Short mmCIF file of C-alpha atoms in Angstrom, two decimals:
data_model
loop_
_atom_site.label_atom_id
_atom_site.label_comp_id
_atom_site.label_asym_id
_atom_site.label_seq_id
_atom_site.Cartn_x
_atom_site.Cartn_y
_atom_site.Cartn_z
CA UNK A 668 -3.75 20.72 29.51
CA UNK A 669 -3.36 18.60 26.09
CA UNK A 670 -7.37 18.50 24.59
CA UNK A 671 -6.04 20.36 21.90
CA UNK A 672 -2.98 17.65 20.58
CA UNK A 673 -5.23 14.78 21.59
CA UNK A 674 -7.84 16.48 19.12
CA UNK A 675 -5.37 16.28 16.25
CA UNK A 676 -3.73 12.97 17.19
CA UNK A 677 -7.56 11.65 17.07
CA UNK A 678 -8.20 13.56 14.06
CA UNK A 679 -5.14 12.62 12.14
CA UNK A 680 -5.90 8.80 13.70
CA UNK A 681 -9.10 9.37 11.78
CA UNK A 682 -8.64 10.42 8.48
CA UNK A 683 -5.33 7.83 7.97
CA UNK A 684 -8.06 5.00 8.61
CA UNK A 685 -10.88 6.72 6.42
CA UNK A 686 -8.54 6.98 3.00
CA UNK A 687 -6.95 3.96 3.59
CA UNK A 688 -10.62 1.87 4.19
CA UNK A 689 -11.15 3.76 0.69
CA UNK A 690 -7.73 2.64 -1.29
CA UNK A 691 -6.74 6.86 -1.49
CA UNK A 692 -3.93 6.04 1.02
CA UNK A 693 -1.44 2.63 1.22
CA UNK A 694 -1.74 0.98 4.50
CA UNK A 695 2.05 1.55 5.49
CA UNK A 696 1.04 5.56 5.30
CA UNK A 697 -1.68 4.99 7.18
CA UNK A 698 0.29 3.02 9.63
CA UNK A 699 2.52 5.10 10.30
CA UNK A 700 -0.07 8.37 10.54
CA UNK A 701 -1.81 6.59 13.89
CA UNK A 702 1.49 4.82 15.34
CA UNK A 703 2.24 9.00 14.95
CA UNK A 704 -1.02 9.68 16.91
CA UNK A 705 -0.03 6.90 18.81
CA UNK A 706 2.60 9.27 20.06
CA UNK A 707 1.23 12.43 20.50
CA UNK A 708 -1.08 11.59 22.56
CA UNK A 709 1.13 10.34 24.99
CA UNK A 710 2.91 13.97 24.84
CA UNK A 711 -0.82 14.92 25.50
CA UNK A 712 -1.25 13.05 28.68
CA UNK A 713 2.46 14.06 30.01
CA UNK A 714 0.88 18.27 29.39
CA UNK A 715 -2.09 16.97 31.34
CA UNK A 716 -0.12 14.98 33.98
CA UNK A 717 1.77 18.20 34.87
CA UNK A 718 -0.61 20.59 35.05
CA UNK A 719 -1.61 21.68 38.83
CA UNK A 720 -5.09 22.12 39.76
CA UNK A 721 -5.43 24.93 42.11
CA UNK A 722 -9.46 24.56 43.16
CA UNK A 723 -12.39 22.33 43.05
CA UNK A 724 -12.99 23.83 39.86
CA UNK A 725 -9.92 22.81 37.43
CA UNK A 726 -9.23 20.02 39.36
CA UNK A 727 -13.41 18.67 38.65
CA UNK A 728 -11.67 19.61 35.03
CA UNK A 729 -8.58 17.80 35.15
CA UNK A 730 -10.46 14.89 35.95
CA UNK A 731 -12.72 15.25 33.37
CA UNK A 732 -8.96 16.03 30.83
CA UNK A 733 -7.36 12.44 32.00
CA UNK A 734 -10.66 11.11 31.20
CA UNK A 735 -11.50 11.76 27.74
CA UNK A 736 -6.98 11.28 27.01
CA UNK A 737 -7.21 7.69 28.23
CA UNK A 738 -10.26 6.74 25.71
CA UNK A 739 -8.71 8.77 22.98
CA UNK A 740 -5.27 6.69 23.51
CA UNK A 741 -7.31 3.47 23.58
CA UNK A 742 -9.27 4.81 20.09
CA UNK A 743 -5.83 4.96 18.69
CA UNK A 744 -4.62 1.66 19.73
CA UNK A 745 -7.76 -0.01 18.68
CA UNK A 746 -7.25 1.73 15.34
CA UNK A 747 -3.49 1.01 15.61
CA UNK A 748 -4.90 -2.80 15.54
CA UNK A 749 -7.51 -2.70 13.20
CA UNK A 750 -4.94 -1.93 11.03
CA UNK A 751 -2.30 -4.01 11.47
CA UNK A 752 -5.31 -6.71 11.39
CA UNK A 753 -4.20 -8.79 14.36
CA UNK A 754 -6.41 -12.01 15.50
CA UNK A 755 -8.80 -10.60 17.72
CA UNK A 756 -8.40 -6.96 16.37
CA UNK A 757 -11.46 -4.27 16.01
CA UNK A 758 -13.00 -4.03 12.42
CA UNK A 759 -11.98 -0.33 10.81
CA UNK A 760 -15.20 0.24 11.36
CA UNK A 761 -15.61 -0.49 14.90
CA UNK A 762 -12.34 1.43 15.40
CA UNK A 763 -13.38 4.82 13.53
CA UNK A 764 -16.55 4.94 15.61
CA UNK A 765 -14.76 4.97 18.45
CA UNK A 766 -12.24 7.45 17.06
CA UNK A 767 -15.60 9.46 16.10
CA UNK A 768 -16.85 9.19 19.56
CA UNK A 769 -13.53 10.48 21.13
CA UNK A 770 -13.24 13.50 18.77
CA UNK A 771 -16.88 14.47 19.93
CA UNK A 772 -15.97 14.23 23.52
CA UNK A 773 -12.99 16.27 23.23
CA UNK A 774 -14.40 18.87 21.51
CA UNK A 775 -17.26 18.76 24.09
CA UNK A 776 -14.97 19.02 26.51
CA UNK A 777 -12.69 21.40 24.74
CA UNK A 778 -16.19 23.48 24.35
CA UNK A 779 -16.54 23.70 28.18
CA UNK A 780 -12.80 24.47 28.98
CA UNK A 781 -11.06 28.32 29.05
CA UNK A 782 -9.60 29.36 25.94
CA UNK A 783 -6.73 27.27 24.81
CA UNK A 784 -4.57 29.35 24.75
CA UNK B 1293 18.50 27.26 -29.21
CA UNK B 1294 20.69 25.75 -26.93
CA UNK B 1295 21.03 28.88 -25.10
CA UNK B 1296 17.15 28.74 -24.52
CA UNK B 1297 16.96 25.16 -23.53
CA UNK B 1298 19.51 26.20 -20.70
CA UNK B 1299 17.67 29.45 -19.82
CA UNK B 1300 14.43 26.60 -19.56
CA UNK B 1301 16.88 24.05 -17.87
CA UNK B 1302 17.58 26.29 -15.21
CA UNK B 1303 14.20 27.83 -14.51
CA UNK B 1304 13.04 24.05 -13.83
CA UNK B 1305 15.82 23.51 -11.82
CA UNK B 1306 15.12 26.16 -9.63
CA UNK B 1307 11.03 24.93 -9.52
CA UNK B 1308 12.20 22.17 -8.27
CA UNK B 1309 14.90 23.16 -6.31
CA UNK B 1310 12.61 25.78 -4.08
CA UNK B 1311 11.09 23.08 -1.78
CA UNK B 1312 12.87 21.28 0.89
CA UNK B 1313 12.04 20.25 4.27
CA UNK B 1314 11.66 23.70 5.83
CA UNK B 1315 8.88 24.98 3.06
CA UNK B 1316 6.88 20.80 2.97
CA UNK B 1317 6.79 21.43 6.51
CA UNK B 1318 5.98 24.85 7.79
CA UNK B 1319 3.96 25.43 4.27
CA UNK B 1320 1.47 22.65 5.63
CA UNK B 1321 1.83 23.30 9.36
CA UNK B 1322 0.37 26.90 8.11
CA UNK B 1323 -2.04 25.80 5.98
CA UNK B 1324 -3.76 22.94 8.94
CA UNK B 1325 -4.00 25.87 11.38
CA UNK B 1326 -4.12 29.01 9.59
CA UNK B 1327 -5.69 28.27 5.83
CA UNK B 1328 -4.60 30.35 3.20
CA UNK B 1329 -4.02 33.59 5.85
CA UNK B 1330 -0.07 33.74 5.85
CA UNK B 1331 0.07 33.46 2.60
CA UNK B 1332 0.73 36.83 1.73
CA UNK B 1333 4.34 35.95 3.88
CA UNK B 1334 5.35 33.32 1.04
CA UNK B 1335 4.87 36.21 -1.18
CA UNK B 1336 6.93 38.43 0.42
CA UNK B 1337 9.80 35.74 1.18
CA UNK B 1338 9.93 34.60 -2.07
CA UNK B 1339 10.27 38.13 -3.58
CA UNK B 1340 13.31 38.04 -0.58
CA UNK B 1341 14.66 35.49 -1.83
CA UNK B 1342 15.13 36.50 -5.55
CA UNK B 1343 16.37 39.60 -4.50
CA UNK B 1344 18.76 38.13 -2.51
CA UNK B 1345 19.55 35.61 -4.72
CA UNK B 1346 19.80 37.80 -8.12
CA UNK B 1347 22.24 40.34 -6.12
CA UNK B 1348 24.47 37.49 -4.31
CA UNK B 1349 24.42 35.71 -8.53
CA UNK B 1350 25.13 38.90 -9.79
CA UNK B 1351 28.55 39.83 -7.26
CA UNK B 1352 29.87 35.45 -8.34
CA UNK B 1353 29.20 36.65 -11.84
CA UNK B 1354 31.18 39.67 -12.12
CA UNK B 1355 33.45 39.81 -9.49
CA UNK B 1356 33.96 35.51 -9.96
CA UNK B 1357 34.13 35.38 -5.67
CA UNK B 1358 31.34 33.98 -3.96
CA UNK B 1359 29.75 34.72 -0.20
CA UNK B 1360 32.07 33.94 2.34
CA UNK B 1361 35.04 35.41 0.26
CA UNK B 1362 33.74 38.69 0.12
CA UNK B 1363 32.17 38.38 3.96
CA UNK B 1364 35.38 38.29 5.38
CA UNK B 1365 37.40 40.55 3.73
CA UNK B 1366 34.30 43.16 3.99
CA UNK B 1367 33.48 42.99 7.70
CA UNK B 1368 37.07 42.06 8.61
CA UNK B 1369 38.38 38.40 10.53
CA UNK B 1370 36.69 38.71 14.06
CA UNK B 1371 32.51 40.00 12.85
CA UNK B 1372 33.41 38.38 10.29
CA UNK B 1373 34.37 34.60 11.83
CA UNK B 1374 31.01 35.62 14.28
CA UNK B 1375 28.93 35.65 11.17
CA UNK B 1376 30.44 32.38 9.60
CA UNK B 1377 30.04 30.03 12.86
CA UNK B 1378 26.05 31.56 12.91
CA UNK B 1379 25.53 30.86 8.84
CA UNK B 1380 27.26 27.25 9.39
CA UNK B 1381 25.31 26.42 12.62
CA UNK B 1382 22.00 27.26 10.59
CA UNK B 1383 23.37 25.18 7.64
CA UNK B 1384 24.37 21.89 9.74
CA UNK B 1385 20.74 22.73 11.65
CA UNK B 1386 18.87 22.51 8.12
CA UNK B 1387 21.37 19.58 7.08
CA UNK B 1388 19.98 17.95 10.11
CA UNK B 1389 16.41 18.61 8.73
CA UNK B 1390 16.81 17.67 5.35
CA UNK B 1391 18.32 14.07 6.21
CA UNK B 1392 16.00 13.70 8.37
CA UNK B 1393 13.36 14.26 6.16
CA UNK B 1394 14.87 12.51 3.60
CA UNK B 1395 14.58 9.59 5.95
CA UNK B 1396 10.71 10.61 6.62
CA UNK B 1397 10.36 10.34 3.34
CA UNK B 1398 11.52 7.01 2.91
CA UNK B 1399 9.28 5.19 5.85
CA UNK B 1400 5.87 6.75 3.99
CA UNK B 1401 7.27 4.62 0.93
CA UNK B 1402 8.40 1.56 2.65
CA UNK B 1403 7.12 1.14 6.64
CA UNK B 1404 10.54 0.80 7.88
CA UNK B 1405 11.48 3.15 10.59
CA UNK B 1406 13.01 6.26 10.19
CA UNK B 1407 16.31 5.46 11.47
CA UNK B 1408 17.06 2.95 10.14
CA UNK B 1409 17.39 5.10 6.94
CA UNK B 1410 19.04 8.17 8.71
CA UNK B 1411 22.56 6.39 7.82
CA UNK B 1412 21.97 5.22 4.73
CA UNK B 1413 20.28 8.77 3.60
CA UNK B 1414 23.40 10.51 4.41
CA UNK B 1415 25.83 7.84 2.65
CA UNK B 1416 24.03 8.97 -0.26
CA UNK B 1417 23.78 11.97 0.26
CA UNK B 1418 27.66 12.17 0.55
CA UNK B 1419 28.33 10.04 -2.16
CA UNK B 1420 26.45 12.18 -4.65
CA UNK B 1421 28.71 14.80 -3.44
CA UNK B 1422 31.96 12.54 -4.09
CA UNK B 1423 30.83 11.15 -7.23
CA UNK B 1424 28.63 13.43 -9.33
CA UNK B 1425 29.02 15.96 -11.64
CA UNK B 1426 27.50 19.46 -10.10
CA UNK B 1427 25.77 20.22 -12.94
CA UNK B 1428 23.62 16.51 -12.72
CA UNK B 1429 23.53 16.55 -9.38
CA UNK B 1430 22.16 20.19 -9.85
CA UNK B 1431 19.31 19.14 -12.61
CA UNK B 1432 18.74 15.81 -11.98
CA UNK B 1433 17.33 16.77 -7.78
CA UNK B 1434 15.73 19.64 -9.59
CA UNK B 1435 13.80 17.96 -12.35
CA UNK B 1436 12.71 15.19 -10.18
CA UNK B 1437 11.38 17.65 -7.16
CA UNK B 1438 9.10 19.08 -10.27
CA UNK B 1439 7.12 16.22 -9.05
CA UNK B 1440 5.59 18.09 -6.38
CA UNK B 1441 3.74 19.84 -8.80
CA UNK B 1442 1.22 17.02 -7.87
CA UNK B 1443 0.50 19.35 -4.82
CA UNK B 1444 -1.77 21.62 -7.28
CA UNK B 1445 -2.87 18.96 -8.57
CA UNK B 1446 -4.34 16.78 -5.54
CA UNK B 1447 -5.92 20.63 -4.68
CA UNK B 1448 -7.90 20.69 -7.98
CA UNK B 1449 -8.91 17.34 -7.68
CA UNK B 1450 -9.95 18.27 -4.06
CA UNK B 1451 -12.22 20.42 -5.19
CA UNK B 1452 -12.27 22.91 -2.40
CA UNK B 1453 -13.98 25.57 -2.17
CA UNK B 1454 -12.15 28.65 -3.95
CA UNK B 1455 -13.84 31.33 -2.45
CA UNK B 1456 -12.72 30.42 1.33
CA UNK B 1457 -9.37 29.92 0.33
CA UNK B 1458 -9.14 33.24 -1.52
CA UNK B 1459 -11.26 34.71 1.75
CA UNK B 1460 -8.50 33.46 3.98
CA UNK B 1461 -5.32 34.74 2.02
CA UNK B 1462 -7.01 37.99 1.25
CA UNK B 1463 -9.37 39.19 4.66
CA UNK B 1464 -7.52 37.76 6.81
CA UNK B 1465 -10.26 35.12 8.52
CA UNK B 1466 -9.97 34.57 12.37
CA UNK B 1467 -8.80 31.37 13.55
CA UNK B 1468 -10.16 30.67 17.11
CA UNK B 1469 -7.53 28.10 18.12
CA UNK B 1470 -5.18 30.59 17.77
CA UNK B 1471 -3.72 33.79 18.92
CA UNK B 1472 -1.62 37.25 17.63
CA UNK B 1473 1.20 35.60 19.12
CA UNK B 1474 0.94 31.86 17.69
CA UNK B 1475 0.22 33.99 13.88
CA UNK B 1476 3.44 36.38 14.07
CA UNK B 1477 5.48 33.23 15.18
CA UNK B 1478 4.29 31.64 11.94
CA UNK B 1479 4.78 34.26 9.95
CA UNK B 1480 8.22 34.58 10.66
CA UNK B 1481 8.79 30.94 10.16
CA UNK B 1482 7.24 31.14 6.99
CA UNK B 1483 9.18 33.70 5.92
CA UNK B 1484 12.77 31.73 7.07
CA UNK B 1485 11.57 29.18 5.06
CA UNK B 1486 11.19 31.18 2.05
CA UNK B 1487 14.78 32.78 2.30
CA UNK B 1488 16.84 29.93 3.85
CA UNK B 1489 20.41 31.51 3.77
CA UNK B 1490 22.40 28.36 2.75
CA UNK B 1491 19.95 29.01 -0.60
CA UNK B 1492 22.17 31.75 -1.60
CA UNK B 1493 25.20 30.13 -0.39
CA UNK B 1494 24.59 27.17 -2.65
CA UNK B 1495 23.27 29.89 -5.79
CA UNK B 1496 26.50 32.16 -5.66
CA UNK B 1497 28.75 29.55 -5.32
CA UNK B 1498 27.11 27.18 -7.39
CA UNK B 1499 27.33 30.76 -9.71
CA UNK B 1500 31.38 30.68 -9.22
CA UNK B 1501 31.48 26.51 -9.53
CA UNK B 1502 29.69 27.08 -12.81
CA UNK B 1503 32.43 29.63 -14.43
CA UNK B 1504 29.68 31.88 -14.72
CA UNK B 1505 30.32 35.40 -16.31
CA UNK B 1506 28.86 38.29 -17.16
CA UNK B 1507 27.25 36.76 -19.90
CA UNK B 1508 25.40 34.48 -18.18
CA UNK B 1509 23.48 37.19 -16.04
CA UNK B 1510 20.49 37.21 -17.92
CA UNK B 1511 20.14 33.39 -17.65
CA UNK B 1512 21.18 33.82 -13.50
CA UNK B 1513 18.29 36.42 -13.12
CA UNK B 1514 16.11 34.46 -15.20
CA UNK B 1515 16.23 31.74 -13.46
CA UNK B 1516 15.59 33.63 -10.12
CA UNK B 1517 12.90 36.05 -11.34
CA UNK B 1518 10.61 32.99 -13.06
CA UNK B 1519 11.63 29.82 -10.94
CA UNK B 1520 11.79 30.72 -7.54
CA UNK B 1521 8.14 32.38 -7.54
CA UNK B 1522 6.68 29.15 -9.41
CA UNK B 1523 8.60 27.59 -6.57
CA UNK B 1524 6.91 30.07 -3.88
CA UNK B 1525 2.85 29.05 -6.00
CA UNK B 1526 4.22 25.24 -5.11
CA UNK B 1527 4.22 26.22 -1.68
CA UNK B 1528 1.12 27.99 -1.77
CA UNK B 1529 -0.35 24.51 -3.20
CA UNK B 1530 1.01 22.89 0.16
CA UNK B 1531 -0.65 24.63 2.57
CA UNK B 1532 -4.22 24.82 0.60
CA UNK B 1533 -4.16 21.32 0.61
CA UNK B 1534 -3.56 21.42 4.39
CA UNK B 1535 -5.96 24.18 4.03
CA UNK B 1536 -8.75 22.06 2.67
CA UNK B 1537 -8.38 18.97 4.36
CA UNK B 1538 -6.60 19.58 7.69
CA UNK B 1539 -8.00 22.66 9.02
CA UNK B 1540 -11.72 21.45 9.33
CA UNK B 1541 -10.93 18.36 11.27
CA UNK B 1542 -8.46 20.64 13.62
CA UNK B 1543 -5.38 18.49 12.70
CA UNK B 1544 -2.06 20.52 13.54
CA UNK B 1545 0.20 18.61 11.62
CA UNK B 1546 3.32 17.82 13.03
CA UNK B 1547 4.19 15.01 10.87
CA UNK B 1548 5.58 14.61 7.48
CA UNK B 1549 2.73 11.74 6.88
CA UNK B 1550 -0.16 14.58 7.79
CA UNK B 1551 1.56 16.83 4.48
CA UNK B 1552 1.59 14.36 2.14
CA UNK B 1553 -2.34 12.60 3.23
CA UNK B 1554 -4.45 15.25 1.27
CA UNK B 1555 -2.71 14.36 -2.02
CA UNK B 1556 -2.95 11.25 -1.42
CA UNK B 1557 -6.79 11.65 -0.46
CA UNK B 1558 -7.43 13.74 -3.52
CA UNK B 1559 -4.98 12.09 -6.21
CA UNK B 1560 -4.93 8.75 -5.14
CA UNK B 1561 -2.51 5.71 -4.43
CA UNK B 1562 -0.54 7.29 -7.80
CA UNK B 1563 -0.62 10.85 -6.28
CA UNK B 1564 0.67 9.37 -2.92
CA UNK B 1565 3.98 7.42 -5.07
CA UNK B 1566 4.13 11.02 -6.97
CA UNK B 1567 4.62 13.33 -3.74
CA UNK B 1568 6.79 10.84 -2.30
CA UNK B 1569 9.26 10.68 -4.83
CA UNK B 1570 9.31 14.07 -4.88
CA UNK B 1571 9.77 15.07 -1.11
CA UNK B 1572 12.55 12.41 -1.47
CA UNK B 1573 14.01 14.29 -4.31
CA UNK B 1574 13.06 17.99 -2.84
CA UNK B 1575 15.08 16.66 1.13
CA UNK B 1576 17.76 14.78 -0.97
CA UNK B 1577 18.21 17.61 -2.98
CA UNK B 1578 17.83 20.01 -0.63
CA UNK B 1579 20.48 18.12 1.58
CA UNK B 1580 23.09 18.18 -1.06
CA UNK B 1581 22.69 21.90 -1.14
CA UNK B 1582 22.98 21.79 2.70
CA UNK B 1583 26.16 19.47 3.14
CA UNK B 1584 28.15 21.77 0.03
CA UNK B 1585 26.91 25.13 1.51
CA UNK B 1586 28.13 24.17 4.79
CA UNK B 1587 31.03 22.88 2.95
CA UNK B 1588 31.44 26.40 0.18
CA UNK B 1589 31.12 28.35 3.47
CA UNK B 1590 34.08 27.24 5.60
CA UNK B 1591 36.16 26.64 3.05
CA UNK B 1592 35.75 30.38 0.83
CA UNK B 1593 35.83 31.85 4.72
CA UNK B 1594 39.68 30.23 5.80
CA UNK B 1595 40.88 30.48 1.55
CA UNK B 1596 40.84 26.56 1.41
CA UNK B 1597 40.74 25.13 -2.05
CA UNK B 1598 36.92 24.48 -2.31
CA UNK B 1599 34.70 23.30 -5.18
CA UNK B 1600 33.17 19.99 -7.18
CA UNK B 1601 34.68 21.56 -10.16
CA UNK B 1602 38.17 20.67 -8.33
CA UNK B 1603 38.95 16.55 -7.96
CA UNK B 1604 37.90 15.60 -3.88
CA UNK B 1605 42.05 15.42 -3.45
CA UNK B 1606 42.96 18.77 -4.24
CA UNK B 1607 40.03 20.08 -2.26
CA UNK B 1608 40.19 18.19 0.92
CA UNK B 1609 39.40 20.30 3.54
CA UNK B 1610 36.45 21.33 2.10
CA UNK B 1611 35.02 17.69 1.35
CA UNK B 1612 35.93 16.66 5.07
CA UNK B 1613 34.11 19.20 6.19
CA UNK B 1614 31.34 18.13 4.35
CA UNK B 1615 31.74 14.32 5.74
CA UNK B 1616 32.33 15.88 9.42
CA UNK B 1617 28.92 18.17 9.06
CA UNK B 1618 26.97 15.09 7.81
CA UNK B 1619 28.37 12.85 10.87
CA UNK B 1620 27.00 15.97 12.93
CA UNK B 1621 23.57 15.18 11.27
CA UNK B 1622 23.12 11.67 11.61
CA UNK B 1623 24.26 11.46 15.43
CA UNK B 1624 21.99 14.17 16.14
CA UNK B 1625 18.86 12.44 14.08
CA UNK B 1626 20.45 8.82 16.06
CA UNK B 1627 19.63 10.82 19.74
CA UNK B 1628 16.11 10.16 18.00
CA UNK B 1629 14.87 13.68 17.44
CA UNK B 1630 12.23 14.80 15.88
CA UNK B 1631 13.30 15.63 12.54
CA UNK B 1632 9.84 18.05 12.30
CA UNK B 1633 10.98 19.69 15.25
CA UNK B 1634 14.21 20.24 13.92
CA UNK B 1635 13.16 21.72 10.64
CA UNK B 1636 10.55 23.92 12.72
CA UNK B 1637 13.47 25.78 15.01
CA UNK B 1638 16.01 25.39 11.73
CA UNK B 1639 13.81 28.36 10.40
CA UNK B 1640 13.32 30.50 12.41
CA UNK B 1641 16.50 30.45 13.39
CA UNK B 1642 17.33 30.95 9.72
CA UNK B 1643 15.08 34.37 10.10
CA UNK B 1644 17.87 35.19 12.74
CA UNK B 1645 20.48 34.89 10.72
CA UNK B 1646 19.41 36.06 7.91
CA UNK B 1647 21.12 39.64 8.57
CA UNK B 1648 24.48 38.31 8.32
CA UNK B 1649 24.66 37.94 4.92
CA UNK B 1650 22.37 39.71 3.82
CA UNK B 1651 23.70 43.23 4.67
CA UNK B 1652 27.68 42.40 3.31
CA UNK B 1653 26.37 41.81 -0.09
CA UNK B 1654 23.68 44.34 -0.17
CA UNK B 1655 26.81 46.52 0.39
CA UNK B 1656 28.88 44.75 -2.27
CA UNK B 1657 26.55 44.78 -4.77
CA UNK B 1658 26.55 48.50 -4.61
CA UNK B 1659 29.92 48.35 -4.71
CA UNK B 1660 31.85 48.80 -8.34
CA UNK B 1661 34.98 47.34 -7.39
CA UNK B 1662 32.69 44.04 -6.91
CA UNK B 1663 30.60 43.88 -9.70
CA UNK B 1664 31.53 46.99 -11.78
CA UNK B 1665 29.02 48.83 -13.70
CA UNK B 1666 26.24 46.78 -13.00
CA UNK B 1667 25.72 48.25 -9.18
CA UNK B 1668 22.30 48.42 -7.99
CA UNK B 1669 19.96 50.51 -9.46
CA UNK B 1670 17.91 53.30 -7.11
CA UNK B 1671 14.88 51.18 -7.60
CA UNK B 1672 16.82 48.01 -6.62
CA UNK B 1673 17.96 49.31 -3.48
CA UNK B 1674 14.61 51.22 -2.59
CA UNK B 1675 13.00 47.62 -2.24
CA UNK B 1676 16.27 46.26 -1.12
CA UNK B 1677 16.41 48.37 1.80
CA UNK B 1678 12.71 47.72 2.61
CA UNK B 1679 13.57 44.13 2.81
CA UNK B 1680 16.46 45.07 4.33
CA UNK B 1681 13.84 46.39 7.68
CA UNK B 1682 11.88 43.30 7.18
CA UNK B 1683 14.06 40.64 7.51
CA UNK B 1684 15.87 42.88 10.87
CA UNK B 1685 12.58 43.14 12.50
CA UNK B 1686 11.77 39.19 11.37
CA UNK B 1687 15.53 38.23 12.99
CA UNK B 1688 15.16 41.09 16.24
CA UNK B 1689 11.72 39.18 17.31
CA UNK B 1690 12.18 35.77 16.22
CA UNK B 1691 13.67 34.21 19.43
CA UNK B 1692 11.06 36.65 21.97
CA UNK B 1693 8.05 35.15 20.00
CA UNK B 1694 9.57 31.66 20.26
CA UNK B 1695 9.88 32.08 23.98
CA UNK B 1696 6.33 33.85 24.35
CA UNK B 1697 4.50 30.86 22.38
CA UNK B 1698 6.38 28.07 23.24
CA UNK B 1699 7.57 27.41 19.75
CA UNK B 1700 4.29 28.53 18.15
CA UNK B 1701 2.82 25.35 19.85
#
């Protein structure tokens, strides 16, 4: 349902932001990685949209997944804005917190879902 | 002394030239998803490419003829044409992946979108093929590709748990997020990345370009038997970096940026600059080789005049083929297709097409009419036969596994 892709995208965005903050990676590399994570989130969302629930349980699961993917997408967008440093953009620190929260939510959700593949 | 220097240069070039976009991407993908569990495939693949290149190099040196002249002669025009079409398609697919790889690497250096770099990269590839001498082209790309050793430096600086990496490689630890089918799909992809057919077309045609004779057999063997395995070690470093940094964080590699990030984390911005240089050199060098290989294959098969040792006007159709292949690569990439996706498919299809060229070379390497007294020995034939079985199994299993795993998704 796209959860694994979202976990991977959020994980990549977190490492990109952290390594840019630590001075290991260049801003260009971090921005590229976060942009790519955004593209991957779109693919994860498409996968979730394509999923057809068959009963009440899978409908509830899909709702939870859609919610978590939406949050992850927002967290990655905020990470992108933080890196770009636009006026009013969240700080790198708060973008990282948001990504961590999203990663924890996705991990919890993945644990509840059926084995991924 | 001059001879030793030539051997050393050849080995260094073989190491630096071993890694291309297929190795960069596939090793990183595998490292991020399976840790070092598929390291054994790199060992098997490197053994196979050594064997294959050694045989085709010997055939080129003794008979003075390259792979596709022999394929046409041995298989006849009909079977030979099917072989040619499949081989050229895979080579053009690989060329597309390499040109895309150059553009992605330049994006990492500049922040400029890869779509803008694609025509520039393809033009530069054409210009070098057109203007630069074969030996200079081969040596410069190979030596610059050696900078990918920075993956090894970064791995040491990252300070991984070596025991963990060793147990992943030797004890085949479980992968709760993966299935056995994806494991085997990526095993074939990794095998295809190590044993890409174009490497052999290039190696044997290069032998003819450089006018190898029986005297050059030792040099050619040293290049293959020392250079390629050390190139394989580079592949393992790439997988090791991904296994150390990305696997624990659940990041499945799907971009070149993720392949180089562990180097930045381990070796800082200097390491990042070096690895980007290495990736540009490796993909650029491989783009030169694949572009030339497409030209070699078509020209040798059709009996056209070919080679960089001739002036372009004397090998017009050979050069035209290269230009057309580069244009196709650019047009495909300008559709917006992800070069990493092209790479992933190209390594799998390389595994599918491998028997088409391996088998004729194996037959010819046993034919005294072509290689005189230098036919394969018993031991070499035994090992070659084992590899033939592996290659056939991989070729047959590749497409079904691709369908069943949705290309490893």
